[in-house]
Coordinates of N, CA, C and O in Angstrom, one line a residue:
M1 N 1.0 -1.1 0.0 CA 0.0 0.0 -0.1 C 0.9 1.2 0.1 O 1.8 1.4 0.7
S2 N 0.4 2.2 -0.7 CA 1.1 3.5 -0.9 C 0.3 4.5 -1.1 O -0.8 4.3 -1.6
H3 N 0.7 5.8 -0.7 CA -0.4 6.8 -0.8 C 0.5 8.1 -0.9 O 1.5 8.3 -0.6
S4 N -0.1 9.0 -1.9 CA 0.5 10.1 -2.3 C -0.3 11.4 -2.2 O -1.5 11.3 -2.4
N5 N 0.3 12.5 -1.9 CA -0.5 13.6 -1.6 C -0.5 14.4 -2.9 O -0.6 15.7 -2.8
S6 N 0.0 13.9 -4.2 CA 0.2 14.7 -5.3 C -1.1 15.1 -6.2 O -1.2 15.2 -7.4
E7 N -2.2 15.3 -5.4 CA -3.4 15.5 -6.0 C -3.1 17.0 -6.9 O -2.3 17.8 -6.7
A8 N -4.0 17.2 -7.9 CA -3.9 18.4 -8.6 C -4.1 19.6 -7.6 O -4.9 19.5 -6.8
G9 N -3.3 20.5 -8.1 CA -3.3 21.9 -7.1 C -2.4 21.9 -5.9 O -2.3 22.9 -5.3
T10 N -2.0 20.8 -5.6 CA -1.0 20.7 -4.8 C 0.5 21.3 -4.8 O 1.1 20.7 -5.9
P11 N 1.0 22.2 -4.2 CA 2.2 22.8 -4.7 C 3.3 21.7 -4.8 O 3.3 20.6 -3.9
S12 N 4.2 21.7 -5.7 CA 5.2 20.6 -5.8 C 6.1 20.5 -4.6 O 6.5 19.2 -4.1
A13 N 6.4 21.5 -3.9 CA 7.3 21.6 -2.6 C 6.3 20.7 -1.6 O 7.0 20.0 -0.7
A14 N 5.0 20.4 -1.6 CA 4.3 19.8 -0.5 C 4.4 18.2 -1.0 O 3.6 17.5 -0.5
R15 N 4.6 17.8 -2.3 CA 4.4 16.4 -2.9 C 5.2 15.5 -2.0 O 6.4 15.6 -1.8
Y16 N 4.7 14.5 -1.6 CA 5.4 13.3 -1.0 C 4.5 12.2 -1.0 O 3.3 12.2 -1.4
E17 N 5.1 11.0 -0.7 CA 4.5 9.7 -1.0 C 4.6 9.1 0.6 O 5.6 9.2 1.2
I18 N 3.7 8.2 0.7 CA 3.6 7.5 2.2 C 3.7 5.9 1.8 O 2.8 5.5 1.0
R19 N 4.8 5.3 2.1 CA 4.8 3.7 1.9 C 5.4 3.2 3.0 O 6.0 3.7 3.8
P20 N 5.4 1.8 3.0 CA 6.2 1.0 3.8 C 7.5 1.4 3.9 O 8.1 1.5 3.0
A21 N 8.3 1.2 5.0 CA 9.7 1.5 5.0 C 10.4 0.4 4.6 O 10.0 -0.8 4.5
Q22 N 11.5 0.7 4.0 CA 12.6 -0.1 3.6 C 13.6 0.0 4.4 O 14.0 1.0 5.0
A23 N 14.5 -1.0 4.5 CA 15.7 -1.1 5.2 C 16.6 0.2 4.8 O 17.1 0.7 5.9
S24 N 16.8 0.5 3.6 CA 17.5 1.6 3.2 C 17.1 3.2 3.7 O 17.6 4.0 3.6
D25 N 15.7 3.0 4.3 CA 15.2 4.1 4.8 C 15.6 4.6 6.3 O 15.3 5.8 6.9
W26 N 16.3 3.7 7.0 CA 16.7 3.8 8.4 C 17.5 5.0 8.5 O 17.2 5.8 9.7
P27 N 18.6 5.4 8.0 CA 19.3 6.8 8.2 C 18.3 7.9 8.1 O 18.4 8.7 9.2
G28 N 17.4 8.1 7.2 CA 16.3 9.0 7.1 C 15.2 8.9 8.3 O 15.0 10.1 9.0
I29 N 15.0 7.8 8.7 CA 14.0 7.6 9.9 C 14.5 8.0 11.2 O 14.2 8.9 12.0
W30 N 16.1 7.7 11.3 CA 16.8 8.0 12.6 C 17.0 9.4 12.7 O 16.9 10.0 13.6
A31 N 17.0 10.2 11.5 CA 17.3 11.6 11.4 C 15.9 12.4 11.7 O 16.0 13.4 12.2
V32 N 14.9 11.6 11.6 CA 13.5 12.4 12.1 C 13.5 11.8 13.7 O 13.0 12.8 14.5
L33 N 13.8 10.7 13.9 CA 13.5 10.0 15.4 C 14.3 10.9 16.4 O 13.7 11.4 17.4
E34 N 15.5 11.0 16.1 CA 16.6 11.4 17.0 C 16.2 12.8 17.6 O 16.3 13.0 19.0
P35 N 16.1 13.8 16.9 CA 15.8 15.0 17.4 C 14.4 15.0 18.3 O 14.4 15.8 19.5
V36 N 13.4 14.4 18.0 CA 12.2 14.2 18.8 C 12.4 13.6 20.0 O 11.9 14.0 21.1
I37 N 13.2 12.4 20.1 CA 13.7 11.8 21.3 C 14.4 12.6 22.1 O 14.1 12.7 23.3
R38 N 15.3 13.3 21.7 CA 16.4 14.1 22.4 C 15.6 15.4 23.0 O 15.8 15.7 24.3
A39 N 14.7 16.0 22.4 CA 13.8 17.1 23.0 C 13.0 16.4 24.2 O 12.9 17.4 25.1
G40 N 12.6 15.4 24.2 CA 11.8 14.8 25.4 C 10.5 15.6 25.7 O 9.9 15.4 26.7
E41 N 9.9 16.1 24.7 CA 8.6 16.8 24.8 C 7.3 16.1 24.5 O 6.4 16.4 25.0
T42 N 7.4 15.2 23.7 CA 6.3 14.6 23.0 C 6.1 13.0 23.1 O 4.9 12.5 22.8
F43 N 7.3 12.2 23.3 CA 7.4 11.0 23.3 C 8.0 10.4 24.5 O 8.6 11.0 25.4
T44 N 7.4 9.3 25.1 CA 7.6 8.8 26.5 C 9.0 8.0 26.4 O 9.3 7.2 27.4
W45 N 10.0 8.0 25.3 CA 11.0 7.4 25.3 C 12.1 8.3 26.2 O 12.1 9.3 26.4
D46 N 13.2 7.3 26.7 CA 14.2 8.1 27.3 C 15.1 9.0 26.4 O 15.2 8.6 25.3
R47 N 15.4 10.0 26.9 CA 15.7 11.2 26.0 C 17.3 10.6 25.6 O 17.8 11.0 24.7
D48 N 18.0 9.7 26.2 CA 19.2 9.1 25.8 C 19.2 7.9 25.1 O 20.2 7.1 24.9
T49 N 17.9 7.4 24.5 CA 17.8 6.1 23.6 C 18.8 6.1 22.5 O 19.0 7.1 21.9
T50 N 19.5 5.0 22.5 CA 20.6 4.9 21.3 C 19.9 4.5 20.0 O 18.6 4.2 20.0
E51 N 20.4 4.9 19.2 CA 20.0 4.5 17.8 C 19.6 3.0 17.7 O 18.7 2.8 17.1
E52 N 20.4 2.0 18.2 CA 20.1 0.9 18.2 C 18.8 0.5 18.9 O 17.9 -0.3 18.2
T53 N 18.7 0.8 20.1 CA 17.4 0.8 20.9 C 16.3 1.5 19.9 O 15.1 0.8 19.9
A54 N 16.2 2.5 19.4 CA 15.2 3.0 18.6 C 15.0 2.3 17.4 O 13.8 1.8 17.2
R55 N 16.0 1.8 16.7 CA 15.4 0.9 15.7 C 14.8 -0.3 16.1 O 13.9 -0.8 15.5
S56 N 15.2 -0.9 17.0 CA 14.4 -2.1 17.5 C 12.9 -1.9 18.1 O 12.0 -2.5 18.0
K57 N 12.9 -0.4 18.7 CA 11.6 -0.2 19.0 C 10.6 0.2 18.0 O 9.4 0.1 18.0
W58 N 11.2 0.7 16.9 CA 10.5 1.6 16.0 C 10.2 0.7 14.7 O 8.8 0.8 14.2
L59 N 11.0 -0.4 14.4 CA 10.7 -1.1 13.1 C 9.8 -2.3 13.6 O 10.1 -3.1 14.5
K60 N 8.8 -2.3 13.0 CA 7.8 -3.4 13.3 C 7.6 -4.5 12.1 O 7.8 -4.3 10.9
E61 N 7.1 -5.7 12.7 CA 6.8 -6.7 11.6 C 5.3 -6.9 11.5 O 4.7 -6.5 12.5
A62 N 4.8 -7.5 10.5 CA 3.4 -7.9 10.3 C 2.7 -8.7 11.7 O 3.7 -9.5 12.1
P63 N 1.7 -8.3 12.0 CA 0.7 -7.4 11.5 C 1.0 -5.7 11.6 O 0.3 -4.9 11.2
G64 N 2.0 -5.5 12.4 CA 2.4 -4.2 12.3 C 3.1 -3.9 11.3 O 3.2 -4.4 10.2
Q65 N 3.5 -2.6 10.9 CA 4.1 -2.0 10.1 C 4.8 -0.7 10.4 O 4.3 0.1 11.1
T66 N 6.2 -0.4 9.7 CA 6.7 0.7 9.9 C 6.7 1.7 8.5 O 6.9 1.1 7.5
F67 N 6.2 2.8 8.4 CA 6.2 3.5 7.0 C 6.8 4.9 7.2 O 7.0 5.5 8.1
V68 N 6.9 5.5 6.1 CA 7.5 6.5 5.6 C 7.0 7.7 4.7 O 6.1 7.2 4.0
A69 N 7.0 8.9 5.0 CA 6.6 9.8 4.3 C 7.8 10.4 3.5 O 8.7 10.7 4.2
V70 N 7.9 10.2 2.1 CA 9.1 10.5 1.3 C 9.0 11.3 0.1 O 7.9 11.3 -0.3
R71 N 10.1 12.2 0.0 CA 10.1 13.0 -1.1 C 11.3 13.0 -1.7 O 12.4 13.3 -0.9
D72 N 11.5 12.5 -3.1 CA 12.8 12.2 -3.8 C 13.8 11.6 -2.8 O 14.9 12.0 -2.5
R73 N 13.2 10.4 -2.1 CA 14.0 9.6 -1.3 C 14.4 10.0 0.1 O 15.1 9.4 0.9
D74 N 14.0 11.4 0.4 CA 14.4 12.0 1.6 C 13.0 11.6 2.5 O 12.0 11.7 2.4
V75 N 13.3 11.3 3.8 CA 12.3 10.9 4.6 C 12.0 12.1 5.4 O 12.6 13.0 6.1
L76 N 10.5 12.5 5.2 CA 10.1 13.8 6.0 C 9.6 13.3 7.4 O 9.4 14.3 8.0
G77 N 8.9 12.2 7.4 CA 8.2 11.7 8.6 C 8.2 10.3 8.5 O 8.5 9.7 7.5
T78 N 7.8 9.7 9.7 CA 7.7 8.4 9.7 C 6.7 8.0 10.8 O 6.2 8.7 11.8
G79 N 6.0 6.7 10.7 CA 5.1 6.2 11.6 C 5.3 4.6 11.9 O 6.0 3.9 10.9
E80 N 4.6 4.2 12.7 CA 4.8 2.8 13.0 C 3.3 2.2 13.7 O 2.5 3.1 14.4
L81 N 2.8 1.2 13.4 CA 1.8 0.6 13.9 C 2.0 -0.9 14.5 O 2.8 -1.6 13.8
H82 N 1.2 -1.2 15.5 CA 1.4 -2.7 16.1 C 0.5 -2.9 17.0 O -0.4 -2.1 17.3
A83 N 0.0 -4.1 17.3 CA -0.9 -4.4 18.3 C -0.7 -3.9 19.7 O 0.5 -3.7 20.2
N84 N -1.9 -3.1 20.3 CA -1.5 -2.4 21.5 C -1.3 -3.3 22.6 O -0.6 -3.2 23.6
Q85 N -1.8 -4.6 22.5 CA -1.5 -5.6 23.5 C -1.7 -6.7 23.0 O -1.8 -7.2 21.5
G86 N -1.5 -8.0 23.5 CA -1.3 -9.3 23.0 C -2.7 -10.1 23.4 O -3.5 -9.5 24.1
G87 N -2.7 -11.2 23.1 CA -3.8 -12.0 23.3 C -5.1 -11.5 22.9 O -5.4 -11.2 22.0
G88 N -6.0 -11.5 24.0 CA -7.4 -10.9 23.8 C -7.4 -9.6 23.4 O -8.5 -9.0 23.1
G89 N -6.6 -8.8 23.7 CA -6.3 -7.4 23.3 C -5.7 -7.0 21.9 O -5.6 -5.9 21.4
S90 N -5.2 -8.1 21.1 CA -4.6 -7.9 19.9 C -5.3 -7.5 18.9 O -4.6 -7.2 17.8
H91 N -6.6 -7.3 19.0 CA -7.3 -6.7 18.0 C -7.3 -5.1 17.8 O -8.1 -4.6 16.8
V92 N -6.6 -4.5 18.7 CA -6.6 -3.1 18.9 C -5.2 -2.5 18.5 O -4.2 -3.0 19.2
A93 N -5.1 -1.8 17.6 CA -3.8 -1.3 17.1 C -3.3 -0.2 18.1 O -4.1 0.8 18.6
N94 N -1.9 0.2 18.1 CA -1.5 1.3 18.6 C -0.4 1.9 17.5 O 0.0 1.1 16.6
A95 N -0.3 3.1 17.4 CA 0.6 3.8 16.5 C 1.4 4.9 17.0 O 0.9 5.5 18.2
G96 N 2.5 5.2 16.3 CA 3.3 6.5 16.8 C 3.8 7.3 15.3 O 3.9 6.5 14.4
Y97 N 3.8 8.4 15.5 CA 4.4 9.1 14.4 C 5.2 10.4 14.8 O 5.3 10.8 15.8
M98 N 6.2 10.7 13.8 CA 7.0 11.7 14.1 C 7.4 12.4 12.6 O 7.5 11.8 11.8
V99 N 7.4 13.6 12.7 CA 7.8 14.4 11.4 C 8.9 15.1 11.6 O 9.2 15.7 12.8
H100 N 10.0 15.3 10.7 CA 11.1 16.1 10.8 C 10.6 17.7 11.1 O 9.7 18.2 10.5
A101 N 11.3 18.3 11.9 CA 10.9 19.6 12.3 C 11.0 20.5 11.0 O 10.3 21.5 11.1
D102 N 11.8 20.4 10.0 CA 11.7 21.1 8.9 C 10.6 20.9 7.9 O 10.4 21.6 7.0
H103 N 9.7 20.0 8.3 CA 8.5 19.7 7.4 C 7.3 19.7 8.0 O 6.3 19.1 7.7
G104 N 7.2 20.3 9.3 CA 6.1 20.6 9.9 C 5.0 21.5 9.2 O 5.4 22.2 8.5
G105 N 3.9 21.3 9.6 CA 2.8 22.1 9.0 C 2.4 21.8 7.6 O 1.7 22.7 6.8
Q106 N 3.0 20.6 6.9 CA 2.7 20.2 5.7 C 1.7 19.2 5.5 O 1.3 18.6 4.6
G107 N 1.0 19.0 6.8 CA -0.1 17.8 6.5 C 0.4 16.4 6.6 O -0.1 15.4 6.4
I108 N 1.7 16.4 6.9 CA 2.3 14.9 7.0 C 2.0 14.1 7.9 O 1.6 12.9 8.0
A109 N 1.9 14.5 9.3 CA 1.3 14.0 10.5 C 0.0 13.4 10.2 O -0.4 12.3 10.4
R110 N -0.7 14.3 9.6 CA -2.3 13.7 9.2 C -2.3 12.7 8.2 O -3.0 11.5 8.3
A111 N -1.3 12.9 7.3 CA -1.4 11.7 6.2 C -0.9 10.5 6.8 O -1.3 9.4 6.4
L112 N 0.2 10.3 7.7 CA 0.7 9.2 8.3 C -0.4 8.8 9.2 O -0.4 7.5 9.0
C113 N -1.1 9.4 9.9 CA -2.1 8.8 10.6 C -3.3 8.3 9.7 O -3.7 7.1 10.2
A114 N -3.6 8.9 8.8 CA -4.6 8.5 7.8 C -4.1 7.0 7.0 O -4.8 6.1 7.1
Y115 N -2.8 7.1 6.8 CA -2.3 6.0 6.1 C -2.5 4.9 7.2 O -2.8 3.6 6.9
S116 N -1.9 5.0 8.4 CA -2.0 3.9 9.6 C -3.4 3.6 9.8 O -3.5 2.4 10.1
L117 N -4.4 4.3 9.8 CA -5.8 3.8 10.0 C -5.9 2.8 8.8 O -6.7 1.8 9.3
V118 N -6.0 3.1 7.5 CA -6.0 2.1 6.5 C -5.4 0.8 6.7 O -5.9 -0.3 6.5
A119 N -4.1 1.1 7.1 CA -3.2 0.0 7.2 C -3.6 -0.9 8.2 O -3.6 -2.2 8.3
A120 N -4.1 -0.5 9.4 CA -4.5 -1.2 10.3 C -5.8 -2.0 10.3 O -5.9 -3.1 10.6
R121 N -6.8 -1.4 9.4 CA -7.8 -2.0 9.2 C -7.6 -3.1 8.2 O -8.2 -4.4 8.3
D122 N -6.7 -2.8 7.3 CA -6.4 -3.8 6.4 C -5.7 -5.1 7.0 O -5.8 -6.1 6.6
A123 N -4.9 -5.0 8.0 CA -4.3 -5.8 8.8 C -5.2 -6.6 9.9 O -5.0 -7.6 10.6
G124 N -6.4 -6.2 9.8 CA -7.5 -7.0 10.6 C -7.7 -6.1 12.2 O -8.6 -6.7 12.9
F125 N -7.1 -5.4 12.5 CA -7.3 -4.5 13.6 C -8.9 -3.9 13.7 O -9.4 -3.5 12.5
K126 N -9.4 -3.7 14.8 CA -11.0 -3.3 14.9 C -10.9 -1.9 15.4 O -11.9 -1.1 15.2
A127 N -9.8 -1.4 16.0 CA -9.7 -0.2 16.6 C -8.2 0.4 16.9 O -7.5 -0.4 16.5
M128 N -8.0 1.6 17.0 CA -6.8 2.2 17.2 C -6.7 2.9 18.7 O -7.7 3.7 18.8
Q129 N -5.7 2.6 19.4 CA -5.6 3.4 20.9 C -4.2 4.0 20.9 O -3.3 3.5 20.5
F130 N -4.2 5.3 21.3 CA -3.2 5.9 21.8 C -3.0 6.0 23.4 O -3.7 6.4 23.7
N131 N -1.8 5.2 23.6 CA -1.7 5.2 25.3 C -1.1 6.3 25.8 O -1.4 6.5 27.0
A132 N -0.5 7.3 25.1 CA 0.3 8.3 25.8 C 0.5 9.6 25.0 O 1.5 9.9 24.6
V133 N -0.6 10.3 24.7 CA -0.5 11.5 24.0 C -0.4 12.6 25.1 O -1.2 12.9 25.8
V134 N 1.0 13.2 24.8 CA 1.3 14.2 26.0 C 0.1 15.5 25.9 O 0.1 16.1 24.8
E135 N -0.4 15.9 26.9 CA -1.3 16.6 27.1 C -1.0 18.1 26.5 O -1.9 18.9 26.0
S136 N 0.3 18.5 26.7 CA 0.6 19.9 26.3 C 1.0 19.7 24.9 O 1.3 20.9 24.2
N137 N 0.8 18.6 24.1 CA 1.1 18.5 22.7 C -0.1 18.8 22.0 O -0.8 18.1 21.5
I138 N -0.6 20.2 22.2 CA -2.1 20.5 21.6 C -2.1 20.4 20.3 O -3.2 20.0 19.8
R139 N -1.1 20.5 19.3 CA -1.3 20.3 18.0 C -1.7 18.9 17.7 O -2.8 18.6 16.9
A140 N -0.8 18.1 18.2 CA -1.1 16.6 17.9 C -2.6 16.4 18.7 O -3.3 15.4 18.1
V141 N -3.0 16.8 19.8 CA -4.2 16.4 20.6 C -5.3 16.7 19.5 O -6.3 16.0 19.1
G142 N -5.3 17.9 19.1 CA -6.5 18.5 18.2 C -6.4 17.8 16.9 O -7.4 17.5 16.3
L143 N -5.3 17.3 16.3 CA -5.1 16.8 15.0 C -5.8 15.3 15.1 O -6.8 14.8 14.5
W144 N -5.5 14.6 16.4 CA -6.0 13.2 16.4 C -7.6 13.4 16.8 O -8.2 12.6 16.2
Q145 N -8.0 14.4 17.4 CA -9.4 14.6 17.6 C -10.3 14.9 16.3 O -11.2 14.4 16.1
S146 N -9.5 15.6 15.5 CA -10.2 15.8 14.0 C -10.2 14.7 13.2 O -10.9 14.5 12.4
M147 N -9.5 13.6 13.5 CA -9.4 12.2 12.9 C -10.5 11.3 13.5 O -10.4 10.1 13.2
G148 N -11.0 11.7 14.4 CA -12.1 10.7 15.1 C -11.6 10.1 16.3 O -12.4 9.2 16.9
F149 N -10.3 10.4 16.9 CA -10.0 9.9 18.2 C -10.8 10.6 19.4 O -10.9 11.9 19.1
R150 N -11.0 9.9 20.5 CA -11.7 10.8 21.6 C -10.8 10.3 22.8 O -10.0 9.3 22.7
I151 N -10.8 11.4 23.5 CA -9.9 11.2 25.0 C -10.7 10.5 25.8 O -11.8 10.8 26.1
L152 N -10.3 9.4 26.1 CA -11.0 8.3 26.9 C -10.6 8.6 28.5 O -11.4 8.6 29.4
A153 N -9.4 9.2 28.7 CA -9.0 9.5 30.1 C -7.7 10.3 30.0 O -6.8 10.3 29.0
T154 N -7.4 11.1 31.0 CA -6.1 11.9 31.2 C -5.7 11.5 32.4 O -6.1 11.5 33.4
I155 N -4.3 10.8 32.3 CA -3.8 10.4 33.6 C -2.8 11.6 34.0 O -1.8 12.2 33.5
P156 N -3.2 12.1 35.3 CA -2.5 13.6 35.5 C -1.0 13.3 35.9 O -0.6 12.5 36.5
E157 N -0.3 14.4 35.5 CA 1.1 14.5 35.8 C 1.9 13.1 35.6 O 2.9 12.8 36.3
A158 N 1.5 12.3 34.5 CA 2.1 11.1 34.0 C 3.4 11.3 33.2 O 4.1 10.4 32.8
F159 N 3.6 12.5 32.6 CA 4.6 12.7 31.9 C 5.5 14.0 32.3 O 5.1 15.0 32.7
H160 N 6.9 13.8 32.4 CA 7.7 14.8 33.0 C 8.2 15.5 31.7 O 9.3 15.0 31.2
H161 N 7.6 16.8 31.3 CA 8.1 17.7 30.2 C 9.2 18.5 30.8 O 9.2 19.1 31.7
P162 N 10.3 18.4 29.9 CA 11.7 19.1 30.2 C 11.5 20.8 30.5 O 12.2 21.2 31.3
A163 N 10.4 21.3 30.0 CA 10.2 22.7 30.2 C 9.0 23.0 31.0 O 9.1 24.0 31.9
L164 N 8.0 22.2 30.9 CA 6.8 22.6 31.7 C 6.5 22.0 32.9 O 5.5 21.9 33.7
G165 N 7.3 20.7 33.3 CA 7.2 19.9 34.5 C 6.3 18.8 34.1 O 6.1 18.4 33.3
Y166 N 5.7 18.6 35.2 CA 4.8 17.2 35.1 C 3.3 17.6 34.6 O 2.7 18.6 35.0
V167 N 3.0 17.0 33.3 CA 1.9 17.3 32.7 C 1.0 15.9 32.4 O 1.5 14.7 32.6
G168 N -0.1 15.8 32.0 CA -1.0 14.7 31.9 C -0.8 13.9 30.4 O -0.1 14.5 29.5
L169 N -1.0 12.7 30.5 CA -0.9 11.9 29.3 C -2.3 11.7 28.9 O -3.3 10.8 29.8
H170 N -2.8 11.7 27.8 CA -4.1 11.4 27.3 C -4.1 9.8 26.8 O -3.2 9.5 26.1
V171 N -5.1 9.0 27.1 CA -5.5 7.7 26.4 C -6.5 8.2 25.3 O -7.7 8.7 25.7
M172 N -6.3 7.9 24.2 CA -7.2 8.3 23.0 C -7.5 6.9 22.3 O -6.7 6.2 22.0
H173 N -8.8 7.1 21.5 CA -9.4 5.8 20.9 C -10.1 6.4 19.8 O -10.8 7.1 19.9
R174 N -10.1 5.4 18.9 CA -11.2 5.4 17.8 C -11.6 4.0 17.2 O -10.4 3.1 17.2
K175 N -12.5 3.7 16.7 CA -12.9 2.5 16.1 C -12.5 2.6 14.6 O -12.3 3.8 14.1
L176 N -11.9 1.4 14.1 CA -11.7 1.4 12.6 C -12.9 1.0 11.8 O -13.0 1.0 10.6

């Protein structure tokens, strides 16, 4: 499965394709992941996560998937989806997305999420759940809500933001 945003009227600078990640995409994926991880503002990963650990956590196997938004072989953003739980909970997907700071505001996060919803449905998942959306990440919270996710709960002070101190983590969900 692949998706392109190159509809008529889209400026050429905004054109990109979303497709399953290939081994050769890893350097570009790491270039997206590393600054987000080091900033420690939106993901619950340790800020000193090594490249090797990030690779083992980010790259998924079926029925999960890792995917990229690319333009001219440059990775602009990346996402991954996997079963949120095992056993009786394995019908609910979980996903994460990161966009390179140089490419924010181009609709890439929205497109990555849309791609993952279709890919998750195609893989047999019945719903998608985000376990830890940082409450202060207002752009992401609004985006996920606009895509049909609801905040089911907020765990108070569950995330230690490097600038804001302790903030909540939202659990968000939508049916596929």
